[in-house]
Amino acid sequence: MIISNRRITGLSADVIAELIAEVGPLWHERHQARLASRPRMRAVGAGAKHQLVFVDRLLATLVHLRHATTHDVLACWFGVDRSTISRAVGEVRPLLAERGCTVSPDVRLRTLAEVVEHLGASGKTGIVDGTEIRVRRPVAGRKDRDRFISGKNKQNAVKSMVVTDGEGRVLWCSPTTPGSCADITHARQLGLVKLLADGPALEILADAGYQGLGAQTGGRVVTPPHRKFKKDAPDWYEEMHERQRKAHSSRRIRVEHGIAHLKNWRALTRHLGRREHISDTVQAVAGLLSHQQTADLIPARQS
């Protein structure tokens, strides 16, 4: 029932079958390595067997990411203890995060360098933007507590940089950084400037939060035009500036659509777990979404 209903996991049955075939052996290999890494009184494989097989562990993780379902509810659903669900999600989520974003059945993008290389080779336009995810407020007295306060939304959040193509398909999501970090600073920390300055000729669209990167990347980053008149601007200039701003906005709006598809996975609307897990959550959801987007395009192209 879970596999056949896309509303529950956000993925089609075919995509889930591919995940089982791909991630299952990796999980089993790491599980066996973990068992063999410590002194044991019994041989590996002896003792009680898993009540929750890998397929159920994967499905529990997918439902948790899609609907932000609590571990208690999932434990009741699958008939196991809450700690079993927590352990299953903690094991499967990093495996999903490591898969990268799927752009075609045989191409995966796992790093920002691979994204830049892919855009340069394909001649496509890329779009970047930052998105924020609300997190719990750090406890009083914790060092750097204020770093998570977003200057834009005035709330505790972490930030991730999202890269899509011109059609809004997700190509990559960065690991998260505290919400007080500016978009342009985050892009520089990720090495975007160096990758574009030393890389192939391509076009990256960005909003006003990235103004300044164009000069540092040889014009590869395109941002909205600067205002030359702060006040008392002529009517002809206001009309021209508004026309240019709207033209740029209409080109980069697809990244907002891509972010909206990411936020359909409720685990990214507000994160209530430990903050050290949020980067894996973001990248796991990006990989799952891109895989499903690619799978949805294949029948249309074949027909």
Coordinates of C-alpha atoms in Angstrom, one line a residue:
M1 CA 0.0 0.0 0.0
I2 CA 2.8 2.4 0.9
I3 CA 4.7 1.7 -2.3
S4 CA 1.7 1.9 -4.6
N5 CA 0.5 5.2 -3.3
R6 CA 2.7 8.1 -4.4
R7 CA 0.9 10.6 -2.0
I8 CA 2.5 8.8 0.9
T9 CA 6.2 8.8 -0.1
G10 CA 6.2 11.4 -2.9
L11 CA 7.8 8.7 -5.2
S12 CA 6.5 6.3 -7.7
A13 CA 6.7 2.6 -7.2
D14 CA 9.4 2.3 -9.9
V15 CA 11.6 4.9 -8.2
I16 CA 11.2 3.1 -4.9
A17 CA 12.2 -0.2 -6.5
E18 CA 15.3 1.5 -7.9
L19 CA 16.2 2.9 -4.4
I20 CA 15.8 -0.6 -2.9
A21 CA 18.1 -2.1 -5.5
E22 CA 20.7 0.7 -5.1
V23 CA 20.7 1.6 -1.4
G24 CA 19.9 -1.9 0.0
P25 CA 23.3 -3.4 -0.7
L26 CA 25.0 -0.3 0.7
W27 CA 23.0 -0.5 3.9
H28 CA 23.7 -4.2 4.3
E29 CA 27.4 -3.7 3.7
R30 CA 27.7 -0.9 6.3
H31 CA 25.6 -2.9 8.7
Q32 CA 27.9 -5.9 8.4
A33 CA 31.0 -3.8 8.8
R34 CA 29.6 -2.2 11.9
L35 CA 28.9 -5.5 13.4
A36 CA 32.4 -6.8 12.6
S37 CA 34.1 -3.7 13.9
R38 CA 33.8 -4.5 17.6
P39 CA 34.6 -7.5 19.8
R40 CA 31.7 -10.0 19.9
M41 CA 30.8 -12.9 22.0
R42 CA 28.7 -14.3 19.1
A43 CA 29.5 -14.7 15.4
V44 CA 28.1 -12.0 13.0
G45 CA 24.6 -13.0 12.1
A46 CA 23.8 -14.9 15.3
G47 CA 21.2 -13.7 17.8
A48 CA 17.9 -12.0 17.2
K49 CA 16.9 -11.0 13.7
H50 CA 15.7 -7.6 12.5
Q51 CA 12.0 -7.0 13.1
L52 CA 12.3 -4.2 10.6
V53 CA 13.7 -5.3 7.2
F54 CA 15.5 -2.9 5.0
V55 CA 12.5 -2.2 2.7
D56 CA 10.5 -1.1 5.8
R57 CA 13.4 1.0 7.0
L58 CA 13.6 2.8 3.7
L59 CA 9.8 3.4 3.6
A60 CA 9.8 4.7 7.2
T61 CA 12.6 7.1 6.2
L62 CA 10.7 8.3 3.1
V63 CA 7.5 8.9 5.0
H64 CA 9.4 10.8 7.7
L65 CA 11.0 13.0 5.1
R66 CA 7.8 13.5 3.1
H67 CA 5.4 14.3 5.9
A68 CA 7.7 15.0 8.9
T69 CA 6.0 12.2 10.6
T70 CA 7.2 11.7 14.2
H71 CA 9.2 8.5 15.1
D72 CA 6.5 7.6 17.6
V73 CA 3.8 7.5 14.9
L74 CA 6.0 5.5 12.5
A75 CA 6.8 3.1 15.3
C76 CA 3.1 2.4 15.9
W77 CA 2.6 2.1 12.1
F78 CA 5.3 -0.5 11.6
G79 CA 4.8 -2.2 15.0
V80 CA 8.3 -1.7 16.4
D81 CA 9.8 0.4 19.2
R82 CA 10.5 4.1 18.7
S83 CA 14.3 3.6 19.0
T84 CA 14.2 1.2 16.1
I85 CA 12.7 3.8 13.8
S86 CA 15.2 6.4 15.0
R87 CA 18.0 4.1 14.3
A88 CA 16.6 3.2 10.9
V89 CA 16.2 6.8 9.8
G90 CA 19.7 7.6 11.1
E91 CA 21.1 4.8 9.0
V92 CA 19.2 5.3 5.8
R93 CA 19.2 9.1 5.6
P94 CA 23.0 9.5 5.0
L95 CA 22.8 6.9 2.3
L96 CA 20.1 8.8 0.5
A97 CA 22.1 12.1 1.0
E98 CA 25.2 10.6 -0.6
R99 CA 23.4 9.6 -3.8
G100 CA 23.5 13.1 -5.3
C101 CA 21.0 14.7 -7.7
T102 CA 19.9 12.8 -10.8
V103 CA 19.9 14.7 -14.1
S104 CA 19.7 11.6 -16.3
P105 CA 19.6 7.9 -15.7
D106 CA 23.4 7.7 -15.9
V107 CA 24.4 11.1 -14.6
R108 CA 24.5 12.1 -10.9
L109 CA 25.7 15.4 -9.5
R110 CA 27.2 15.3 -6.0
T111 CA 29.4 18.4 -5.7
L112 CA 29.2 22.0 -6.8
A113 CA 32.1 21.5 -9.1
E114 CA 30.2 18.7 -11.0
V115 CA 27.2 21.0 -11.3
V116 CA 29.4 23.8 -12.9
E117 CA 31.0 21.3 -15.2
H118 CA 27.6 19.8 -16.2
L119 CA 26.1 23.3 -17.0
G120 CA 29.2 24.2 -19.0
A121 CA 29.2 21.0 -21.0
S122 CA 25.4 21.1 -21.7
G123 CA 25.2 24.8 -22.4
K124 CA 22.3 25.3 -20.0
T125 CA 21.6 28.2 -17.8
G126 CA 21.9 27.7 -14.0
I127 CA 19.9 29.5 -11.4
V128 CA 21.0 29.9 -7.7
D129 CA 19.1 31.0 -4.7
G130 CA 19.2 30.5 -0.9
T131 CA 16.4 28.9 1.1
E132 CA 15.9 28.9 4.8
I133 CA 14.7 26.1 7.1
R134 CA 13.4 26.9 10.6
V135 CA 15.1 25.1 13.4
R136 CA 14.8 25.0 17.2
R137 CA 16.4 27.8 19.1
P138 CA 19.7 26.9 20.7
V139 CA 19.6 26.6 24.5
A140 CA 20.4 29.7 26.6
G141 CA 24.1 30.2 27.2
R142 CA 25.2 28.3 24.2
K143 CA 28.1 29.8 22.3
D144 CA 27.2 31.6 19.0
R145 CA 23.5 31.2 19.8
D146 CA 22.6 34.3 17.7
R147 CA 24.3 32.9 14.6
F148 CA 21.1 31.0 13.8
I149 CA 18.9 34.1 13.7
S150 CA 18.0 35.0 10.2
G151 CA 18.2 38.7 9.3
K152 CA 15.5 38.3 6.7
N153 CA 12.8 36.4 8.6
K154 CA 13.9 37.2 12.2
Q155 CA 13.7 33.6 13.2
N156 CA 16.1 30.8 14.1
A157 CA 17.0 29.0 10.8
V158 CA 19.7 27.4 8.7
K159 CA 20.3 28.2 5.1
S160 CA 21.1 26.1 2.0
M161 CA 22.1 27.2 -1.5
V162 CA 19.9 25.6 -4.2
V163 CA 21.0 25.3 -7.8
T164 CA 18.5 24.5 -10.6
D165 CA 18.6 24.5 -14.3
G166 CA 16.5 26.9 -16.4
E167 CA 13.5 24.6 -16.1
G168 CA 13.6 24.6 -12.3
R169 CA 14.9 21.0 -12.0
V170 CA 17.0 20.7 -8.8
L171 CA 20.7 20.1 -9.6
W172 CA 22.3 20.4 -6.2
C173 CA 21.6 21.6 -2.6
S174 CA 24.5 22.7 -0.4
P175 CA 25.1 21.6 3.2
T176 CA 23.4 24.1 5.6
T177 CA 24.9 27.1 7.3
P178 CA 23.5 29.2 10.2
G179 CA 20.8 31.6 9.0
S180 CA 22.7 34.7 9.8
C181 CA 25.1 34.0 6.9
A182 CA 24.4 36.2 3.9
D183 CA 23.6 34.5 0.6
I184 CA 26.7 35.9 -1.2
T185 CA 29.0 34.9 1.7
H186 CA 27.6 31.4 1.6
A187 CA 28.3 31.2 -2.1
R188 CA 31.9 32.3 -1.6
Q189 CA 32.4 29.9 1.2
L190 CA 31.2 27.1 -1.1
G191 CA 33.8 28.1 -3.7
L192 CA 31.4 29.2 -6.4
V193 CA 33.5 32.2 -7.3
K194 CA 36.6 30.2 -8.0
L195 CA 34.7 27.5 -9.8
L196 CA 33.1 30.0 -12.2
A197 CA 36.2 32.2 -12.7
D198 CA 38.4 29.2 -13.6
G199 CA 35.7 27.1 -15.2
P200 CA 33.8 27.0 -18.5
A201 CA 31.8 29.8 -19.9
L202 CA 28.2 29.6 -18.7
E203 CA 25.4 31.8 -17.3
I204 CA 24.2 31.7 -13.7
L205 CA 21.1 33.7 -12.8
A206 CA 20.8 35.1 -9.2
D207 CA 18.8 37.6 -7.3
A208 CA 20.0 40.9 -5.7
G209 CA 21.5 39.0 -2.8
Y210 CA 24.4 37.9 -5.0
Q211 CA 25.2 41.3 -6.5
G212 CA 29.0 41.6 -6.7
L213 CA 29.6 38.1 -7.9
G214 CA 29.3 39.1 -11.6
A215 CA 32.5 41.2 -11.5
Q216 CA 34.3 38.4 -9.6
T217 CA 33.3 35.7 -12.1
G218 CA 33.8 37.5 -15.4
G219 CA 30.1 38.2 -15.9
R220 CA 29.1 34.6 -15.4
V221 CA 26.7 35.5 -12.5
V222 CA 23.9 37.7 -13.8
T223 CA 22.0 39.7 -11.1
P224 CA 19.3 42.4 -11.4
P225 CA 20.5 45.8 -12.6
H226 CA 21.8 48.3 -10.0
R227 CA 19.8 51.5 -9.5
K228 CA 21.8 54.5 -10.7
F229 CA 19.4 57.0 -9.1
K230 CA 18.5 56.5 -5.4
K231 CA 16.0 59.3 -5.6
D232 CA 14.4 61.8 -8.0
A233 CA 14.9 59.3 -10.9
P234 CA 13.6 60.4 -14.3
D235 CA 10.4 58.7 -15.5
W236 CA 12.2 57.1 -18.5
Y237 CA 14.8 55.5 -16.1
E238 CA 12.1 54.2 -13.8
E239 CA 10.3 52.5 -16.7
M240 CA 13.6 51.1 -18.1
H241 CA 14.8 49.8 -14.8
E242 CA 11.4 48.2 -14.0
R243 CA 11.4 46.5 -17.4
Q244 CA 14.9 45.1 -16.9
R245 CA 14.1 43.9 -13.4
K246 CA 10.9 42.1 -14.5
A247 CA 12.7 40.5 -17.4
H248 CA 15.4 39.1 -15.1
S249 CA 12.9 38.0 -12.5
S250 CA 10.8 36.1 -15.1
R251 CA 14.0 34.2 -16.1
R252 CA 15.0 33.2 -12.6
I253 CA 11.6 32.5 -11.2
R254 CA 12.1 28.8 -11.9
V255 CA 14.4 28.4 -9.0
E256 CA 11.6 29.5 -6.7
H257 CA 9.5 26.7 -8.3
G258 CA 12.3 24.2 -7.6
I259 CA 12.5 25.4 -3.9
A260 CA 8.7 25.0 -3.6
H261 CA 9.0 21.4 -4.8
L262 CA 11.7 20.8 -2.1
K263 CA 9.5 22.4 0.6
N264 CA 6.7 20.0 -0.4
W265 CA 8.8 17.5 1.6
R266 CA 7.6 18.6 5.1
A267 CA 10.9 17.8 6.8
L268 CA 12.3 20.9 5.1
T269 CA 9.5 23.3 6.3
R270 CA 10.6 23.2 9.9
H271 CA 13.2 20.9 11.3
L272 CA 12.5 19.8 14.9
G273 CA 15.4 17.3 15.2
R274 CA 19.1 17.8 15.9
R275 CA 20.7 20.5 13.7
E276 CA 23.6 18.3 12.8
H277 CA 21.2 16.1 10.7
I278 CA 19.7 18.9 8.7
S279 CA 22.3 18.9 5.9
D280 CA 21.8 15.1 5.3
T281 CA 18.0 15.8 5.3
V282 CA 18.3 18.6 2.7
Q283 CA 20.6 16.6 0.4
A284 CA 18.6 13.4 0.7
V285 CA 15.4 15.2 -0.3
A286 CA 17.1 17.0 -3.2
G287 CA 18.4 13.6 -4.4
L288 CA 14.9 12.0 -4.1
L289 CA 13.1 14.9 -5.8
S290 CA 15.6 15.0 -8.7
H291 CA 15.3 11.2 -9.2
Q292 CA 11.5 11.4 -9.4
Q293 CA 11.7 14.5 -11.8
T294 CA 14.0 12.6 -14.1
A295 CA 11.8 9.5 -14.0
D296 CA 8.7 11.6 -14.8
L297 CA 10.5 13.0 -17.9
I298 CA 11.6 9.7 -19.4
P299 CA 8.1 8.4 -20.7
A300 CA 7.4 11.8 -22.2
R301 CA 10.7 11.8 -24.1
Q302 CA 10.2 8.2 -25.3
S303 CA 6.7 8.9 -26.5

